[in-house]
Short mmCIF file of C-alpha atoms in Angstrom, two decimals:
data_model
loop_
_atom_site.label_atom_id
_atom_site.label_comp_id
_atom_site.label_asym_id
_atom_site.label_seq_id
_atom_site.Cartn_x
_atom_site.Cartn_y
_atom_site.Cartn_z
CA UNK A 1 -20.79 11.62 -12.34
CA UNK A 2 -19.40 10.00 -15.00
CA UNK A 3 -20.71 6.25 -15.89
CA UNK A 4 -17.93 3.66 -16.62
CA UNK A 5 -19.72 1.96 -19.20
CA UNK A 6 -20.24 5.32 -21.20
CA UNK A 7 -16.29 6.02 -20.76
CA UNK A 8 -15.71 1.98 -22.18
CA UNK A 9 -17.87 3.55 -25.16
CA UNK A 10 -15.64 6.55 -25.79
CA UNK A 11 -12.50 4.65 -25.26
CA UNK A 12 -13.86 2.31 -27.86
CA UNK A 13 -14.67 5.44 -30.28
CA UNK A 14 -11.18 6.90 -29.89
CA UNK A 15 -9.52 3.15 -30.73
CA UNK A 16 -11.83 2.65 -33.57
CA UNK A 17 -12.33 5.53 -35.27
CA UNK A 18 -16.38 5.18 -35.91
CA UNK A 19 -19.50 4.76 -34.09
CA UNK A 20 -20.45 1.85 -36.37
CA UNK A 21 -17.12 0.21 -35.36
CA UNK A 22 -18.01 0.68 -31.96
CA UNK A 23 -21.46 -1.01 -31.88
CA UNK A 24 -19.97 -4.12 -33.70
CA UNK A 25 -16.99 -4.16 -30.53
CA UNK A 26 -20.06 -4.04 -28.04
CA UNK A 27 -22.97 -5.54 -29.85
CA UNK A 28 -25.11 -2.79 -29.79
CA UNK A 29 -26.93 -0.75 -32.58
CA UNK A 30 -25.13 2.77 -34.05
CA UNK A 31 -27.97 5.17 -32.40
CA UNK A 32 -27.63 3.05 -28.98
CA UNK A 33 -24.35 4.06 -28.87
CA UNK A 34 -24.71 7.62 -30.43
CA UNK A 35 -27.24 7.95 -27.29
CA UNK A 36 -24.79 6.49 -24.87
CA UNK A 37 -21.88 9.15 -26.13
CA UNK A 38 -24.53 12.14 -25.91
CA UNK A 39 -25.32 11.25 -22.69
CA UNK A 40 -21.45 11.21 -21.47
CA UNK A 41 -20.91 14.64 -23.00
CA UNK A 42 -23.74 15.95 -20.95
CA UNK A 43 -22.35 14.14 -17.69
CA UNK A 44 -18.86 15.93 -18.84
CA UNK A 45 -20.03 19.17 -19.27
CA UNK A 46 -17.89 19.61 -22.26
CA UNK A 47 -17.89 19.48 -25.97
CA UNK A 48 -16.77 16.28 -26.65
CA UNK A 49 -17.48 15.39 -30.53
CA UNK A 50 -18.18 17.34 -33.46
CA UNK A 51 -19.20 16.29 -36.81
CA UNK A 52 -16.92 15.79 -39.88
CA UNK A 53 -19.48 14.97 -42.52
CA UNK A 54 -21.56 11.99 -41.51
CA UNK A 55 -18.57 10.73 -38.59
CA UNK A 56 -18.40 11.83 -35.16
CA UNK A 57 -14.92 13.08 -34.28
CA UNK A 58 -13.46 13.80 -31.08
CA UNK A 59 -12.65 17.56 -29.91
CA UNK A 60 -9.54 17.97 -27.86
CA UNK A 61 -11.64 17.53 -24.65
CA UNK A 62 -12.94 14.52 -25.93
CA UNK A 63 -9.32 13.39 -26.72
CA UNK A 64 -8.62 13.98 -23.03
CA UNK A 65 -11.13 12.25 -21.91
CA UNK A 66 -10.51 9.25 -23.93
CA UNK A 67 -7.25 8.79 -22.09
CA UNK A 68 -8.20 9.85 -18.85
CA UNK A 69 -11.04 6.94 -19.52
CA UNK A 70 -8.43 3.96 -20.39
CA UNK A 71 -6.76 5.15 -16.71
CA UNK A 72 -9.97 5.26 -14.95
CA UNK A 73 -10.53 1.49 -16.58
CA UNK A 74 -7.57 -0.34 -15.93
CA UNK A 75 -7.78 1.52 -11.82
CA UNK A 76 -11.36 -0.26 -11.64
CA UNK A 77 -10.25 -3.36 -12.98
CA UNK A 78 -6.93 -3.08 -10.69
CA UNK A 79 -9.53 -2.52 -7.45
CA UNK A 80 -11.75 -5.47 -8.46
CA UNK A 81 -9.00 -8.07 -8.56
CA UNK A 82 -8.06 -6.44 -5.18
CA UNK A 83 -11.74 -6.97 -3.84
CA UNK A 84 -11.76 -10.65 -4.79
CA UNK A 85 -8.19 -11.49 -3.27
CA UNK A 86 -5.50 -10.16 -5.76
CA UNK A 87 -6.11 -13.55 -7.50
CA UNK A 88 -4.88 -13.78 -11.26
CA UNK A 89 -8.64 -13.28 -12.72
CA UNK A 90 -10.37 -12.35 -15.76
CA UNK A 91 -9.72 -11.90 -19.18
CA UNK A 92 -6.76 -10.19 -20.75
CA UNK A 93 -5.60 -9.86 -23.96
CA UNK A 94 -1.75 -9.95 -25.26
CA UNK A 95 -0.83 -8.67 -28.74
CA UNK A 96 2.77 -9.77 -29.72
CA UNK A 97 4.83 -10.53 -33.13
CA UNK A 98 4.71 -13.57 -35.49
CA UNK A 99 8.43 -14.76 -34.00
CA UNK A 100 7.42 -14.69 -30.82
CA UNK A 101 4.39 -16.16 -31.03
CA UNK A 102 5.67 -19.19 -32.38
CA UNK A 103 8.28 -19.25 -29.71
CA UNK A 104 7.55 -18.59 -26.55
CA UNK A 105 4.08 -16.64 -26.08
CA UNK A 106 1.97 -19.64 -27.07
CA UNK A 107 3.79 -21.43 -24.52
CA UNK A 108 3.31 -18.97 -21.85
CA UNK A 109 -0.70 -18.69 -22.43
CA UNK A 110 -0.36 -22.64 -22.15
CA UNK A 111 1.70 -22.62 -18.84
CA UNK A 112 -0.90 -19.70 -17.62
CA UNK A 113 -4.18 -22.29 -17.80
CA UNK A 114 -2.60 -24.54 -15.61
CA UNK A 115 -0.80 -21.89 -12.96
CA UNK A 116 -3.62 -19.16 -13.61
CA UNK A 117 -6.86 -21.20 -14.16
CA UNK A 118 -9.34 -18.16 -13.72
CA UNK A 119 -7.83 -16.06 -16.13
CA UNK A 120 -8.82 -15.89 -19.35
CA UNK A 121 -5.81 -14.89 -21.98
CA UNK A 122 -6.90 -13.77 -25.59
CA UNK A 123 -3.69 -13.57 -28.10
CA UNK A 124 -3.70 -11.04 -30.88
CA UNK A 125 -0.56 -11.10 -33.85
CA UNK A 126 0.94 -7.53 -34.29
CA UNK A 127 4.17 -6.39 -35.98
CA UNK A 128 6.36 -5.35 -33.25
CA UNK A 129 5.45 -1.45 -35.11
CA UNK A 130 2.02 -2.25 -34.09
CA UNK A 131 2.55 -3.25 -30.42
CA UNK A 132 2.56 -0.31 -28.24
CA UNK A 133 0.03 1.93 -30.65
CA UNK A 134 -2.75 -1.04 -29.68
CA UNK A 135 -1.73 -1.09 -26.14
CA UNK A 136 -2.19 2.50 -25.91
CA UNK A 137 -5.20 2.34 -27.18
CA UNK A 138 -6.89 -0.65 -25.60
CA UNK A 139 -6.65 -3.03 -28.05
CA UNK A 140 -4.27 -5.41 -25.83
CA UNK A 141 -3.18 -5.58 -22.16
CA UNK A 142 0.08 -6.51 -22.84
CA UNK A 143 2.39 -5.97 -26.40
CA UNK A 144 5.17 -8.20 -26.64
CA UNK A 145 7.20 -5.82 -28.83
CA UNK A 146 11.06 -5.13 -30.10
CA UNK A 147 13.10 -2.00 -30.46
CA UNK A 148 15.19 -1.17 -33.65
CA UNK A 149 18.84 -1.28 -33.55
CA UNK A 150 19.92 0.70 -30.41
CA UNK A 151 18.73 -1.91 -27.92
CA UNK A 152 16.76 0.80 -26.13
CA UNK A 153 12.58 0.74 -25.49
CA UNK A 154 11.18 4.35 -26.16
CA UNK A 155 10.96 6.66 -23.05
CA UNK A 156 7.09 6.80 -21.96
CA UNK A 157 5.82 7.20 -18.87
CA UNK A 158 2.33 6.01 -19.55
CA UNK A 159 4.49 2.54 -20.60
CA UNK A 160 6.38 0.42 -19.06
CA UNK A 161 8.89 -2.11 -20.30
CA UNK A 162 9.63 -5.90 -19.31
CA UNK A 163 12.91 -7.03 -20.92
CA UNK A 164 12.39 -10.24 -21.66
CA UNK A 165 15.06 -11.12 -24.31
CA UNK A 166 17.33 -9.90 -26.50
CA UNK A 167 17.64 -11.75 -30.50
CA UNK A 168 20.00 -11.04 -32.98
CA UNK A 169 19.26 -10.27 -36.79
CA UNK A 170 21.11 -12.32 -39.56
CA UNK A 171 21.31 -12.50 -43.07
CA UNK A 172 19.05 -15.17 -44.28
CA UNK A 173 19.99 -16.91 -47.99
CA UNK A 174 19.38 -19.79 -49.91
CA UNK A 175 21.07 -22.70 -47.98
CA UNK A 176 25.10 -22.23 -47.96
CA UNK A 177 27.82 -22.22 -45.71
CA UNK A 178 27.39 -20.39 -42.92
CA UNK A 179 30.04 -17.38 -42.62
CA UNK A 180 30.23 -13.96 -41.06
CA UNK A 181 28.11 -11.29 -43.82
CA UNK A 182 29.51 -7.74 -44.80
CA UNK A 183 26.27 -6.23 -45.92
CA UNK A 184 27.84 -4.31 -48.50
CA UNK A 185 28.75 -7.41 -50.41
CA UNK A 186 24.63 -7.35 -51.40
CA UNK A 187 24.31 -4.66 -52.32
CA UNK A 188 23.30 -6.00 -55.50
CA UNK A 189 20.93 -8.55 -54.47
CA UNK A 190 17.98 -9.18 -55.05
CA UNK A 191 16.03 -8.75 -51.36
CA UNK A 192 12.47 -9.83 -50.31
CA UNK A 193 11.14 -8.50 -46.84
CA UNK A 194 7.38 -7.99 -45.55
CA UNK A 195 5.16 -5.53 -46.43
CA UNK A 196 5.93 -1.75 -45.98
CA UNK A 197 5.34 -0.59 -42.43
CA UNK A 198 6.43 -3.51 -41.10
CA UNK A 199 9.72 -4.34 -38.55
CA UNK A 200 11.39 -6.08 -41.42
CA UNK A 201 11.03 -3.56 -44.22
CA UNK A 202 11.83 -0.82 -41.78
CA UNK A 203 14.90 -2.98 -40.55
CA UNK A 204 16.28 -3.77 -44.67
CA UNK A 205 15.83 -0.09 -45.54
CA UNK A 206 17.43 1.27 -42.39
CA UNK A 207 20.23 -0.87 -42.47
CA UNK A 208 20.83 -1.23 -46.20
CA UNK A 209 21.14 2.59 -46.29
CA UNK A 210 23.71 2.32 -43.60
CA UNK A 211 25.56 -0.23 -45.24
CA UNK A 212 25.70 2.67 -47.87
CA UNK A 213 22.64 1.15 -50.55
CA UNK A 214 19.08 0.74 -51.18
CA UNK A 215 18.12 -2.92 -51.02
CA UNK A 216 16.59 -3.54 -53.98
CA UNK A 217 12.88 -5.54 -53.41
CA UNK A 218 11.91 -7.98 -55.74
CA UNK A 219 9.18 -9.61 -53.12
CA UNK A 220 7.32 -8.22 -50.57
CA UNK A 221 5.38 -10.73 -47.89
CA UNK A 222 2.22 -10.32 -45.05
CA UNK A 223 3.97 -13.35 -43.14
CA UNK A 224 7.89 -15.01 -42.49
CA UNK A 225 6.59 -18.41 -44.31
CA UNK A 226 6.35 -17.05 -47.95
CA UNK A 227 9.56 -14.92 -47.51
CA UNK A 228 11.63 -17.86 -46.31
CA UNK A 229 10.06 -19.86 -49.50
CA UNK A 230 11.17 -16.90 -51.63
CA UNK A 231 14.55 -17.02 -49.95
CA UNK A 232 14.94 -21.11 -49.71
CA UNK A 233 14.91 -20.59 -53.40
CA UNK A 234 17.57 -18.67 -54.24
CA UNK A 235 15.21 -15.43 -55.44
CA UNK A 236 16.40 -13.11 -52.81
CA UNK A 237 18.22 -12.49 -49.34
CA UNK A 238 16.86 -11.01 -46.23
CA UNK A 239 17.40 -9.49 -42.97
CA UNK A 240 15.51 -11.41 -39.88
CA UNK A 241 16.09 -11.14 -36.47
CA UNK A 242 17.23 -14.89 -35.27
CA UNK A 243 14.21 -16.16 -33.61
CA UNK A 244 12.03 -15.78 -37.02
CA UNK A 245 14.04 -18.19 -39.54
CA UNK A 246 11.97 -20.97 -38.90
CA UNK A 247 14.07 -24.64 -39.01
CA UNK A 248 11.65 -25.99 -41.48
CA UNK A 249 12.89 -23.95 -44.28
CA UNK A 250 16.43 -24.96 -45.95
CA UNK A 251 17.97 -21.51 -45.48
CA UNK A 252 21.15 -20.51 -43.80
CA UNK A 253 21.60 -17.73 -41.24
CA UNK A 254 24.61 -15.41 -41.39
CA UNK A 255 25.85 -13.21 -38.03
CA UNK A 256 27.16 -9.95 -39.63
CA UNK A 257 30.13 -8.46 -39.05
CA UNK A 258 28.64 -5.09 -37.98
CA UNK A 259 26.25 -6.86 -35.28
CA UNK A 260 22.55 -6.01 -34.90
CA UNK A 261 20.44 -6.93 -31.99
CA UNK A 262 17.09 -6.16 -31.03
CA UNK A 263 15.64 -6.24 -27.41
CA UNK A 264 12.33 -8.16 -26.80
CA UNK A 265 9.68 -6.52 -24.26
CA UNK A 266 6.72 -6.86 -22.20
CA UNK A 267 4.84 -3.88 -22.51
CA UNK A 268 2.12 -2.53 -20.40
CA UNK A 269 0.19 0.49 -19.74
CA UNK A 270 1.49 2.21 -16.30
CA UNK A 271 -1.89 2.59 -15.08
CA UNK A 272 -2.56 -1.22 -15.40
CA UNK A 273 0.95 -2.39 -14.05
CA UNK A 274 -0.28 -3.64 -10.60
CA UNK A 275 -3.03 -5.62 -11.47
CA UNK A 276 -2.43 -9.07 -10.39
CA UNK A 277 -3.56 -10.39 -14.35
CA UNK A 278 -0.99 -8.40 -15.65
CA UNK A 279 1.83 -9.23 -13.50
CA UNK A 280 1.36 -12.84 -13.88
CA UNK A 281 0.77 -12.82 -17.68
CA UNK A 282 4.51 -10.59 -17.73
CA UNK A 283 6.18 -13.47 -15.54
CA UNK A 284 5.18 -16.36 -17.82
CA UNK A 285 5.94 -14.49 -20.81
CA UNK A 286 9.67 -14.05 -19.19
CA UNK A 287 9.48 -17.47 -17.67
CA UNK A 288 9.04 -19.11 -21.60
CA UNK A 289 11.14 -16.19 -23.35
CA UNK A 290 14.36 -17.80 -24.63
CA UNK A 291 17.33 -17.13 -23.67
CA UNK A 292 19.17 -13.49 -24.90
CA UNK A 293 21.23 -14.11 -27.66
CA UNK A 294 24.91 -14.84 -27.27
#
């Protein structure tokens, strides 16, 4: 029989990456958990690691595993709440974007101590590119994450989407008059966005090259407040969806003639949908999510 604890532990590994991660995540030592992992490959009855230099790595059966585990997890933690009442209980853990956070999620966490008082919510900032990969493997419970362009979440059975709302990306400048943008008018700017990887660098590139260019970077940021400094004075332009040019900045937002809208979702893993935690940590976040854009 496989022990749950030992399937946490290779759950962990496959998130991580490293044994010695995994001890830090579950305070033990690296050998107490090497021990643990041998121990669940003899319970398996399988090959489950193999060594690349001094790491362990997972074989393909331990890569199976590994997922079947984060099922077999969020099923046991779905039959608990059920045991004690299908009361909101626990401890959960939403990952969700720097815009978001700072307009609606911190609010819902907030709404959820008073109508939720057993549950425990941990919040974790991710770039909306970050989202689902954490979900998937554990990091989070719930990614509040954002689609590119088409207004579509990915097809994935093993996730499903909340919409929640829908925010529209403008051009962001030094303060002006606000007008309606043709991005091919900047094509000579000067443009600043976040750092590669990220939903705004992926956004500028993607829809400069549509507009026919490549945005030229002169500043790259790890968070909206430097960029909007950068911006506020004149330096460069950006693209940012709606709900991240922050009101304390003297910037002006553009609509653009060729519109661009992204939608905003709660994302969960299918096999953790019906837990009572998870439902009610999806209705705040819709309860505090704005309204879609007009």
């Amino acid at each position: 029989m496989l022990d749950p604890w030992r399937l946490k532990l290779l759950a962990d590994l496959a998130a991580l990456g490293t044994v010695r991660a995994v001890a830090q995540a579950a305070h033990l030592s690296p050998s107490t958990v090497s021990q643990q992992l041998a121990v669940l490959e003899r319970e398996a009855g399988a090959r489950l690691f193999e060594r690349a230099g001094r790491r362990l790595r997972l074989t393909e059966a331990g890569r199976t595993l590994a997922r079947h585990a984060r099922t077999i997890l969020d099923q046991m933690e779905t039959a608990r709440a059920e045991l004690a009442g299908l009361d909101a209980t626990g401890r959960l853990t939403i990952g969700a974007f720097t815009s978001a956070v700072n307009t609606f999620v911190v609010a819902a966490i907030h709404r959820l101590r008073s109508t939720a008082p057993g549950l425990r919510v941990d919040l974790r900032e991710l770039d909306p590119t970050e989202g689902v990969p954490a979900l998937r493997r554990g990091a989070c419970d719930v990614a509040v994450t954002a689609d590119l362009f088409d207004g579509t979440a990915p097809v994935d059975a093993d996730v499903i989407h909340t919409p929640l709302t829908t925010d529209r990306v403008v051009l962001v400048t030094a303060a002006t008059t606000s007008r309606v943008a043709d991005l091919p008018d900047f094509a000579d700017a000067l443009w600043s966005a976040e750092r590669p990887g990220s939903w705004t660098h992926d956004l500028i590139t993607r829809a400069g090259r549509r507009a026919g260019f490549e945005p030229d970077l002169t500043a790259l940021f790890s968070s909206y407040g430097p960029l909007l400094a950068h911006v506020e004075a004149g330096l460069s332009v950006t693209l940012l969806p709606e709900l991240a040019v922050d009101a304390r900045y003297n910037v002006t937002a553009h609509p653009l003639r060729d519109p661009l809208e992204r939608r905003i979702t709660a994302a969960v893993r299918a096999s953790s949908v019906t837990r009572p935690a998870i439902a009610t940590a999806v209705a705040a976040l819709r309860a505090a999510a704005p309204p879609p854009a007009p």
